[in-house]
Tab-separated table of C-alpha atoms in Angstrom:
chain	number	residue	atom	x	y	z
A	1	MET	CA	-7.677	2.241	42.014
A	2	ARG	CA	-11.035	4.021	41.619
A	3	SER	CA	-9.991	7.569	42.454
A	4	THR	CA	-9.933	10.433	39.970
A	5	MET	CA	-7.102	12.818	39.157
A	6	SER	CA	-6.935	16.569	39.559
A	7	ARG	CA	-7.277	18.756	36.469
A	8	ARG	CA	-3.668	19.845	36.877
A	9	GLY	CA	-2.538	16.247	37.218
A	10	PHE	CA	-4.396	15.238	34.085
A	11	LEU	CA	-2.851	18.069	32.107
A	12	ALA	CA	0.629	17.374	33.398
A	13	ALA	CA	0.519	13.624	33.022
A	14	GLY	CA	-0.869	13.801	29.502
A	15	SER	CA	2.556	14.679	28.034
A	16	GLY	CA	1.031	17.368	25.882
A	17	LEU	CA	-2.018	15.294	24.984
A	18	ALA	CA	-4.488	17.641	26.608
A	19	ALA	CA	-2.667	20.760	25.511
A	20	ALA	CA	-2.967	19.633	21.923
A	21	THR	CA	-6.689	19.057	22.268
A	22	THR	CA	-8.897	21.574	20.522
A	23	LEU	CA	-12.640	21.753	20.361
A	24	PRO	CA	-13.423	19.600	17.330
A	25	ALA	CA	-16.551	19.523	15.257
A	26	LEU	CA	-18.679	17.119	17.218
A	27	ALA	CA	-20.711	14.459	15.476
A	28	GLY	CA	-24.206	13.342	16.294
A	29	CYS	CA	-25.378	14.537	19.697
A	30	SER	CA	-21.905	14.683	21.286
A	31	THR	CA	-21.281	17.949	23.083
A	32	LEU	CA	-19.253	19.009	26.069
A	33	ALA	CA	-22.466	19.391	28.010
A	34	SER	CA	-23.706	15.957	27.045
A	35	ALA	CA	-22.723	14.030	30.165
A	36	ASP	CA	-25.791	13.712	32.371
A	37	SER	CA	-25.510	13.850	36.139
A	38	ASP	CA	-28.933	12.222	36.483
A	39	PRO	CA	-28.289	8.906	38.300
A	40	ASP	CA	-31.064	7.357	36.200
A	41	THR	CA	-29.347	8.241	32.897
A	42	LEU	CA	-26.406	6.233	31.622
A	43	VAL	CA	-24.266	8.124	29.087
A	44	VAL	CA	-22.370	5.931	26.614
A	45	HIS	CA	-19.863	7.338	24.100
A	46	SER	CA	-19.228	5.155	21.073
A	47	GLN	CA	-18.246	5.018	17.416
A	48	LEU	CA	-21.190	2.689	16.879
A	49	GLY	CA	-24.320	4.444	15.735
A	50	THR	CA	-23.624	5.621	12.192
A	51	THR	CA	-21.869	3.597	9.469
A	52	ALA	CA	-19.336	1.767	11.656
A	53	PRO	CA	-19.601	-2.034	11.313
A	54	GLY	CA	-21.910	-3.399	13.982
A	55	SER	CA	-23.857	-0.139	14.414
A	56	PRO	CA	-27.321	-1.544	13.552
A	57	THR	CA	-26.815	-4.437	15.947
A	58	TYR	CA	-25.571	-2.108	18.677
A	59	LEU	CA	-28.504	0.301	18.322
A	60	SER	CA	-30.950	-2.603	18.348
A	61	ALA	CA	-29.242	-4.074	21.417
A	62	LEU	CA	-29.521	-0.688	23.148
A	63	ASN	CA	-33.260	-0.686	22.547
A	64	THR	CA	-33.500	-4.183	24.024
A	65	PHE	CA	-31.535	-3.016	27.060
A	66	ARG	CA	-33.864	-0.033	27.469
A	67	ASP	CA	-36.900	-2.310	27.274
A	68	GLU	CA	-35.435	-4.574	29.951
A	69	ASN	CA	-34.495	-1.619	32.182
A	70	PRO	CA	-37.470	0.766	31.982
A	71	GLY	CA	-36.302	2.900	34.893
A	72	LEU	CA	-32.909	3.613	33.298
A	73	LYS	CA	-32.443	6.034	30.426
A	74	VAL	CA	-29.502	5.564	28.057
A	75	LYS	CA	-28.007	8.473	26.144
A	76	ASN	CA	-25.867	7.352	23.212
A	77	LEU	CA	-23.178	9.802	22.068
A	78	VAL	CA	-21.576	9.115	18.694
A	79	ASN	CA	-18.257	10.209	17.242
A	80	GLY	CA	-16.008	8.855	14.529
A	81	ASP	CA	-12.230	8.933	14.438
A	82	ASP	CA	-12.212	12.003	16.688
A	83	LEU	CA	-13.845	10.159	19.601
A	84	ALA	CA	-10.684	10.076	21.748
A	85	GLN	CA	-10.136	13.806	21.332
A	86	VAL	CA	-13.765	14.613	22.096
A	87	TYR	CA	-13.668	12.436	25.207
A	88	GLU	CA	-10.491	14.099	26.479
A	89	THR	CA	-12.040	17.527	26.043
A	90	SER	CA	-15.164	16.488	27.932
A	91	ARG	CA	-13.043	14.937	30.698
A	92	LEU	CA	-11.149	18.190	31.219
A	93	ALA	CA	-14.510	19.891	31.670
A	94	ARG	CA	-15.589	17.113	34.093
A	95	LYS	CA	-18.533	16.412	31.789
A	96	GLU	CA	-17.304	13.122	30.375
A	97	PRO	CA	-19.682	10.234	29.598
A	98	ASP	CA	-19.971	7.296	31.967
A	99	VAL	CA	-18.849	4.552	29.581
A	100	VAL	CA	-16.625	4.881	26.500
A	101	MET	CA	-16.478	2.290	23.718
A	102	VAL	CA	-13.184	2.659	21.871
A	103	ASN	CA	-10.076	0.693	20.977
A	104	LEU	CA	-6.738	0.545	22.767
A	105	TYR	CA	-4.606	2.629	20.438
A	106	ASP	CA	-2.719	5.911	20.256
A	107	LYS	CA	-4.084	8.370	22.866
A	108	THR	CA	-6.166	5.816	24.729
A	109	LEU	CA	-3.027	3.933	25.774
A	110	ALA	CA	-2.439	6.661	28.376
A	111	TRP	CA	-5.968	7.100	29.695
A	112	THR	CA	-5.838	4.795	32.721
A	113	ASP	CA	-2.382	5.966	33.700
A	114	ILE	CA	-3.409	9.633	33.785
A	115	GLY	CA	-6.773	9.069	35.472
A	116	ALA	CA	-8.925	9.805	32.443
A	117	THR	CA	-10.488	6.357	32.946
A	118	VAL	CA	-10.316	3.909	35.833
A	119	ASP	CA	-8.847	0.460	36.420
A	120	VAL	CA	-11.782	-1.937	35.950
A	121	LYS	CA	-10.167	-5.121	37.267
A	122	GLY	CA	-12.027	-4.950	40.566
A	123	TYR	CA	-15.359	-4.364	38.866
A	124	MET	CA	-14.864	-7.251	36.464
A	125	ASP	CA	-14.192	-9.605	39.385
A	126	ASP	CA	-16.977	-8.175	41.571
A	127	TRP	CA	-19.478	-8.585	38.731
A	128	GLY	CA	-18.308	-12.109	37.881
A	129	LEU	CA	-17.542	-11.339	34.233
A	130	ARG	CA	-13.915	-12.457	34.021
A	131	LYS	CA	-14.821	-15.981	32.918
A	132	ARG	CA	-16.584	-14.554	29.855
A	133	VAL	CA	-13.342	-13.051	28.477
A	134	LEU	CA	-10.676	-14.860	26.485
A	135	PRO	CA	-7.456	-14.925	28.565
A	136	VAL	CA	-5.435	-13.483	25.669
A	137	ALA	CA	-7.801	-10.505	25.598
A	138	LEU	CA	-7.396	-9.892	29.323
A	139	ASP	CA	-3.631	-9.927	28.864
A	140	ALA	CA	-3.826	-7.442	26.009
A	141	TRP	CA	-5.980	-4.988	27.967
A	142	THR	CA	-3.843	-5.196	31.132
A	143	ASP	CA	-1.095	-2.592	31.411
A	144	GLY	CA	2.400	-2.971	32.826
A	145	LYS	CA	1.164	-2.112	36.328
A	146	GLY	CA	-1.458	-4.856	36.339
A	147	ARG	CA	-4.399	-2.521	35.722
A	148	LEU	CA	-7.223	-3.653	33.453
A	149	ARG	CA	-7.915	-0.654	31.251
A	150	ALA	CA	-11.367	-1.665	30.029
A	151	PHE	CA	-13.807	-4.533	29.602
A	152	PRO	CA	-12.675	-6.245	26.352
A	153	TYR	CA	-15.325	-6.634	23.646
A	154	PHE	CA	-14.482	-6.559	19.917
A	155	ALA	CA	-11.509	-8.386	18.451
A	156	THR	CA	-10.415	-8.791	14.855
A	157	ASN	CA	-8.592	-11.156	12.553
A	158	TRP	CA	-6.519	-9.465	9.877
A	159	PRO	CA	-5.650	-11.942	7.141
A	160	VAL	CA	-4.862	-11.382	3.462
A	161	ALA	CA	-7.762	-11.766	1.028
A	162	TYR	CA	-7.032	-13.242	-2.410
A	163	ASN	CA	-9.506	-13.006	-5.284
A	164	THR	CA	-8.901	-16.406	-6.859
A	165	ALA	CA	-10.990	-15.575	-9.922
A	166	LEU	CA	-8.679	-12.667	-10.764
A	167	LEU	CA	-5.617	-14.791	-10.033
A	168	ASP	CA	-6.946	-17.457	-12.396
A	169	GLU	CA	-7.678	-14.827	-15.040
A	170	ALA	CA	-4.035	-13.727	-14.850
A	171	GLY	CA	-2.723	-17.280	-15.031
A	172	VAL	CA	-1.769	-17.560	-11.363
A	173	ASP	CA	-2.673	-21.112	-10.425
A	174	LYS	CA	-2.267	-20.913	-6.643
A	175	ILE	CA	-2.271	-18.402	-3.814
A	176	PRO	CA	1.300	-17.109	-3.357
A	177	THR	CA	3.014	-18.113	-0.130
A	178	THR	CA	6.513	-16.797	-0.890
A	179	GLY	CA	7.829	-13.429	-1.931
A	180	ASP	CA	8.986	-14.752	-5.305
A	181	GLN	CA	5.549	-16.187	-5.990
A	182	LEU	CA	3.940	-12.873	-5.003
A	183	ILE	CA	6.203	-10.905	-7.358
A	184	SER	CA	5.463	-13.329	-10.185
A	185	ALA	CA	1.718	-13.065	-9.508
A	186	ALA	CA	1.936	-9.254	-9.455
A	187	ARG	CA	3.570	-9.192	-12.890
A	188	LYS	CA	0.900	-11.448	-14.361
A	189	LEU	CA	-1.910	-9.424	-12.796
A	190	ARG	CA	-0.477	-6.164	-14.108
A	191	ALA	CA	-0.260	-7.651	-17.596
A	192	LYS	CA	-4.041	-8.111	-17.386
A	193	GLY	CA	-4.610	-4.579	-16.112
A	194	ILE	CA	-5.373	-5.748	-12.573
A	195	ALA	CA	-3.774	-4.097	-9.563
A	196	PRO	CA	-1.979	-6.691	-7.406
A	197	VAL	CA	-2.035	-5.721	-3.691
A	198	THR	CA	-4.186	-2.714	-2.825
A	199	VAL	CA	-3.339	-0.988	0.457
A	200	GLY	CA	-3.988	2.324	2.192
A	201	GLY	CA	-0.380	3.473	2.073
A	202	ASN	CA	-1.453	6.882	3.352
A	203	ASP	CA	-3.215	5.721	6.503
A	204	TRP	CA	-3.324	3.122	9.265
A	205	THR	CA	-3.917	0.167	6.929
A	206	GLY	CA	-0.585	0.780	5.225
A	207	GLN	CA	1.124	1.278	8.568
A	208	LYS	CA	-0.106	-2.115	9.777
A	209	LEU	CA	0.931	-3.957	6.607
A	210	LEU	CA	4.351	-2.304	6.651
A	211	ALA	CA	4.812	-3.332	10.292
A	212	GLN	CA	3.748	-6.878	9.432
A	213	ILE	CA	6.252	-7.172	6.593
A	214	ILE	CA	9.047	-5.661	8.701
A	215	GLN	CA	8.522	-8.550	11.136
A	216	THR	CA	9.374	-11.152	8.496
A	217	PHE	CA	12.754	-11.751	10.148
A	218	LEU	CA	11.834	-10.774	13.732
A	219	SER	CA	10.761	-12.934	16.659
A	220	PRO	CA	7.863	-11.549	18.739
A	221	GLY	CA	10.306	-10.377	21.427
A	222	GLU	CA	12.495	-8.629	18.890
A	223	ALA	CA	9.448	-7.028	17.275
A	224	ARG	CA	8.240	-5.669	20.625
A	225	LYS	CA	11.630	-4.066	21.217
A	226	VAL	CA	11.765	-2.510	17.733
A	227	PHE	CA	8.277	-1.011	17.910
A	228	THR	CA	8.742	0.184	21.466
A	229	THR	CA	12.066	1.921	20.862
A	230	GLY	CA	11.781	2.858	17.197
A	231	ASP	CA	15.258	1.473	16.528
A	232	PHE	CA	14.872	0.076	13.018
A	233	SER	CA	18.602	0.292	12.238
A	234	GLY	CA	20.092	-1.486	15.241
A	235	SER	CA	18.160	-4.697	14.599
A	236	ARG	CA	19.406	-6.908	11.782
A	237	GLY	CA	15.985	-8.502	11.462
A	238	ALA	CA	14.270	-5.113	11.126
A	239	ARG	CA	16.768	-4.027	8.472
A	240	GLU	CA	16.176	-7.219	6.509
A	241	GLY	CA	12.398	-6.848	6.863
A	242	ILE	CA	12.529	-3.318	5.442
A	243	GLU	CA	14.729	-4.530	2.606
A	244	TYR	CA	12.158	-7.260	1.878
A	245	PHE	CA	9.358	-4.675	1.869
A	246	ALA	CA	11.299	-2.401	-0.506
A	247	ALA	CA	12.041	-5.299	-2.846
A	248	LEU	CA	8.351	-6.208	-3.048
A	249	ARG	CA	7.342	-2.581	-3.523
A	250	ASP	CA	9.818	-1.874	-6.304
A	251	ALA	CA	8.863	-5.108	-8.051
A	252	GLY	CA	5.352	-3.696	-8.445
A	253	VAL	CA	3.576	-5.777	-5.819
A	254	PHE	CA	1.521	-2.851	-4.483
A	255	ALA	CA	-1.087	-0.903	-6.411
A	256	ASP	CA	0.089	2.164	-8.299
A	257	LYS	CA	0.556	5.256	-6.123
A	258	ALA	CA	-0.091	3.199	-2.997
A	259	GLN	CA	1.467	5.996	-0.946
A	260	GLY	CA	-1.622	8.120	-1.583
A	261	LEU	CA	-4.304	5.481	-1.129
A	262	THR	CA	-6.538	5.157	1.937
A	263	SER	CA	-8.456	2.341	3.573
A	264	ASP	CA	-11.590	3.419	1.683
A	265	THR	CA	-9.746	3.321	-1.640
A	266	MET	CA	-8.339	-0.080	-0.758
A	267	THR	CA	-11.687	-1.668	0.024
A	268	THR	CA	-13.279	-0.098	-3.050
A	269	GLN	CA	-10.560	-1.447	-5.346
A	270	PHE	CA	-10.852	-4.952	-3.927
A	271	ASN	CA	-14.640	-5.013	-3.748
A	272	THR	CA	-14.980	-3.829	-7.359
A	273	ARG	CA	-12.418	-6.349	-8.660
A	274	ALA	CA	-9.931	-3.629	-9.605
A	275	ALA	CA	-7.357	-5.290	-7.322
A	276	ALA	CA	-6.764	-8.944	-6.573
A	277	ILE	CA	-5.290	-8.881	-3.057
A	278	GLU	CA	-5.797	-6.876	0.130
A	279	SER	CA	-4.763	-7.110	3.767
A	280	ALA	CA	-8.178	-6.806	5.389
A	281	MET	CA	-9.450	-6.860	8.933
A	282	SER	CA	-12.726	-8.577	9.802
A	283	SER	CA	-14.888	-5.490	9.363
A	284	ALA	CA	-13.604	-5.077	5.786
A	285	LEU	CA	-14.050	-8.773	5.028
A	286	ALA	CA	-17.660	-8.508	6.170
A	287	LYS	CA	-18.299	-5.864	3.507
A	288	VAL	CA	-16.940	-7.826	0.540
A	289	PRO	CA	-19.870	-8.293	-1.898
A	290	GLU	CA	-21.162	-11.838	-2.233
A	291	LYS	CA	-20.204	-12.048	-5.907
A	292	VAL	CA	-16.595	-11.259	-4.944
A	293	ALA	CA	-16.571	-13.210	-1.679
A	294	ARG	CA	-17.454	-16.482	-3.373
A	295	HIS	CA	-14.227	-16.224	-5.373
A	296	THR	CA	-12.073	-15.087	-2.445
A	297	GLU	CA	-9.862	-17.062	-0.087
A	298	VAL	CA	-8.133	-15.791	3.030
A	299	GLY	CA	-4.592	-16.631	4.059
A	300	GLY	CA	-1.374	-15.017	5.211
A	301	TRP	CA	1.244	-12.635	3.861
A	302	PRO	CA	3.900	-14.446	1.764
A	303	LEU	CA	7.279	-15.048	3.359
A	304	ALA	CA	10.876	-14.563	2.274
A	305	PRO	CA	13.496	-17.327	2.569
A	306	ASP	CA	14.865	-17.785	6.097
A	307	ALA	CA	11.943	-15.906	7.651
A	308	ALA	CA	11.445	-16.045	11.410
A	309	HIS	CA	7.942	-17.456	10.812
A	310	ASP	CA	7.213	-20.900	9.430
A	311	LYS	CA	3.867	-19.950	7.843
A	312	PRO	CA	2.551	-16.875	6.015
A	313	THR	CA	1.553	-14.246	8.565
A	314	ILE	CA	-1.633	-12.511	9.642
A	315	LEU	CA	-2.375	-9.917	12.299
A	316	ARG	CA	-4.836	-10.540	15.116
A	317	THR	CA	-5.894	-8.281	17.942
A	318	TYR	CA	-8.285	-8.413	20.896
A	319	THR	CA	-8.200	-4.680	21.606
A	320	LEU	CA	-10.506	-3.331	18.909
A	321	ILE	CA	-13.242	-2.068	21.228
A	322	GLY	CA	-13.570	-2.206	24.975
A	323	PHE	CA	-15.890	-0.642	27.552
A	324	TRP	CA	-13.934	1.969	29.530
A	325	ILE	CA	-15.385	3.383	32.748
A	326	SER	CA	-14.838	7.074	33.404
A	327	PRO	CA	-14.559	8.813	36.770
A	328	ASN	CA	-18.147	9.989	36.235
A	329	GLY	CA	-19.119	6.388	35.570
A	330	THR	CA	-17.963	5.349	39.038
A	331	LYS	CA	-20.816	7.467	40.394
A	332	LYS	CA	-23.343	5.307	38.516
A	333	LEU	CA	-21.928	1.851	39.073
A	334	ASP	CA	-25.320	0.162	39.378
A	335	ALA	CA	-26.279	1.373	35.888
A	336	VAL	CA	-22.844	0.601	34.466
A	337	GLU	CA	-22.974	-2.928	35.892
A	338	ARG	CA	-26.394	-3.597	34.402
A	339	PHE	CA	-25.234	-2.334	31.002
A	340	LEU	CA	-22.052	-4.410	30.960
A	341	ARG	CA	-23.779	-7.559	32.172
A	342	PHE	CA	-26.249	-7.131	29.304
A	343	MET	CA	-23.534	-6.519	26.695
A	344	TYR	CA	-21.583	-9.557	27.952
A	345	ARG	CA	-24.602	-11.873	27.783
A	346	PRO	CA	-24.050	-14.767	25.336
A	347	ASP	CA	-27.143	-13.837	23.321
A	348	THR	CA	-25.990	-10.227	22.907
A	349	VAL	CA	-22.488	-11.330	21.906
A	350	ALA	CA	-23.909	-13.845	19.430
A	351	ARG	CA	-25.914	-11.088	17.745
A	352	PHE	CA	-22.755	-9.122	16.894
A	353	ILE	CA	-21.160	-12.255	15.456
A	354	LYS	CA	-24.164	-13.388	13.419
A	355	GLU	CA	-25.655	-10.052	12.364
A	356	SER	CA	-22.517	-7.931	11.914
A	357	GLY	CA	-19.689	-10.368	11.299
A	358	ARG	CA	-17.695	-9.078	14.256
A	359	ASP	CA	-14.933	-11.008	15.948
A	360	MET	CA	-15.229	-10.904	19.726
A	361	ALA	CA	-12.797	-10.905	22.634
A	362	LEU	CA	-15.344	-12.942	24.583
A	363	ARG	CA	-16.020	-16.667	24.692
A	364	SER	CA	-18.623	-17.796	22.161
A	365	ASP	CA	-19.336	-20.838	20.022
A	366	THR	CA	-21.112	-18.714	17.406
A	367	LEU	CA	-19.564	-18.322	13.939
A	368	SER	CA	-20.152	-15.554	11.405
A	369	THR	CA	-21.849	-17.946	8.980
A	370	ASP	CA	-23.513	-15.135	7.010
A	371	PHE	CA	-20.082	-13.576	6.497
A	372	PRO	CA	-18.081	-16.412	4.916
A	373	LEU	CA	-14.750	-14.598	4.732
A	374	VAL	CA	-14.946	-13.575	8.386
A	375	ALA	CA	-15.797	-17.150	9.346
A	376	ALA	CA	-12.929	-18.466	7.204
A	377	ALA	CA	-10.521	-16.097	8.937
A	378	GLN	CA	-11.784	-17.263	12.320
A	379	GLN	CA	-10.889	-20.825	11.337
A	380	LEU	CA	-7.413	-20.251	9.873
A	381	GLY	CA	-5.745	-21.709	12.957
A	382	THR	CA	-2.321	-23.252	12.377
A	383	ASP	CA	-2.399	-22.595	8.622
A	384	VAL	CA	-0.892	-19.186	9.349
A	385	SER	CA	1.569	-17.585	11.745
A	386	GLN	CA	0.694	-14.509	13.776
A	387	ALA	CA	2.749	-11.336	13.539
A	388	LEU	CA	2.729	-8.774	16.322
A	389	LEU	CA	0.245	-5.902	16.121
A	390	PRO	CA	2.407	-2.904	17.054
A	391	ASP	CA	-0.391	-0.751	18.535
A	392	LEU	CA	0.328	-1.616	22.176
A	393	TYR	CA	4.032	-0.855	21.857
A	394	VAL	CA	4.307	2.246	19.672
A	395	PRO	CA	4.412	5.347	21.921
A	396	PRO	CA	1.124	7.251	21.471
A	397	ALA	CA	2.859	10.418	20.304
A	398	ALA	CA	4.569	8.495	17.496
A	399	THR	CA	1.407	6.992	16.019
A	400	GLN	CA	0.451	9.755	13.589
A	401	PRO	CA	4.055	10.560	12.557
A	402	LEU	CA	4.450	6.865	11.713
A	403	ILE	CA	1.540	7.081	9.272
A	404	THR	CA	3.264	9.971	7.510
A	405	ALA	CA	6.448	7.900	7.409
A	406	THR	CA	4.445	4.986	6.010
A	407	SER	CA	3.453	7.048	2.970
A	408	THR	CA	7.131	7.713	2.277
A	409	ALA	CA	7.900	4.012	2.672
A	410	PHE	CA	5.287	3.067	0.059
A	411	THR	CA	6.723	5.528	-2.460
A	412	ARG	CA	8.512	3.457	-5.099
A	413	GLY	CA	12.256	3.986	-5.262
A	414	THR	CA	12.631	5.045	-1.610
A	415	SER	CA	15.728	3.236	-0.364
A	416	PRO	CA	15.601	0.913	2.658
A	417	ALA	CA	17.957	3.312	4.450
A	418	LYS	CA	15.542	6.175	3.818
A	419	VAL	CA	12.632	4.087	5.056
A	420	ARG	CA	14.513	3.337	8.281
A	421	SER	CA	15.354	7.019	8.632
A	422	VAL	CA	11.769	8.283	8.320
A	423	LEU	CA	10.452	5.595	10.669
A	424	GLU	CA	13.017	6.493	13.311
A	425	ALA	CA	12.352	10.204	12.822
A	426	ALA	CA	8.691	9.558	13.655
A	427	TYR	CA	9.778	8.476	17.137
A	428	ARG	CA	12.242	11.338	17.616
A	429	THR	CA	9.829	14.089	16.585
A	430	ALA	CA	6.874	12.714	18.528
């Protein structure tokens, strides 16, 4: 369980992953020579440390950890979206950091299987930390062979945010819960010069919303099969879900030129009141300005008649960030254990919830009271139904091609058959 893999084995098992890796421009202090062999230096690689939500809390927590462990130095390496690629490059050079903080998505799905990181199940049990983790999070981080890929940490709710002040201004008297109501609301909003649903149709935010809408007529089991195989034509429910998406799109539900928008554009449009509705994960909800948040309610995505769900849907995931242990990290297990015990402490977890508005994959009674929309999403409960987040089922090599296909899907006038075709092509060409 805790052995490493040969360089040749890593390259071969990566299915082209390593071969496609180039030396990227490294952010912050991340370099291939950054991993420290000093047993008294713990090297942590994270996306937290710049503008990522939770970064100030994380950096402050690191300083607290350093103060409590004066004999242990901590080197914090920071990368953005290229973190997985940077880590893989450093692993091939056997200079990888000891702990990696990243989500379970795309390339990272293969890391434990190819020996780039280790199964942490034994460590979690040895260190007595299992009881701190929500069971659903443990399930999500466990692969098909029973290996625990990482120590779960961040989670997220992903509801739909509705600016009720803008809806009122357009004459929409209630939050839409059906497709017909959403189309009617979109027409009224457009008549007032307000974009209805803003979405990053050219990036991962659009991909997630498209996947959510496709599931309108799919059970969770059917959705898993569709997103695992990429067969969007053989499933009646998937075909009907794509038809529903296309009907909403061509009725003007999404912001103009949604196929070219990004997550940044989406949040800017919503936060500046240029758009009335967005599908937003917790980190985006935490950034909604107070003057907008006080007129915003969170709920689910409106349903079509005869949908497989009985309530409007949201997405929810417990795999946003976990602590992965590298082969180098197994040589510093005392330091790694101290770090993870500290990060799992209730007071540390509570800081992320209270100070940064983060949802956690760990047990906690703390609510994000200073982030009202995040707290409201945490309390949605049975008012909504949960759609399947496709990240754990889409083959890693298909992830980026699917985003390209998503842009085509959001282009008005693209037929449902064409949408199915480009989605399926993303799997074939991966």
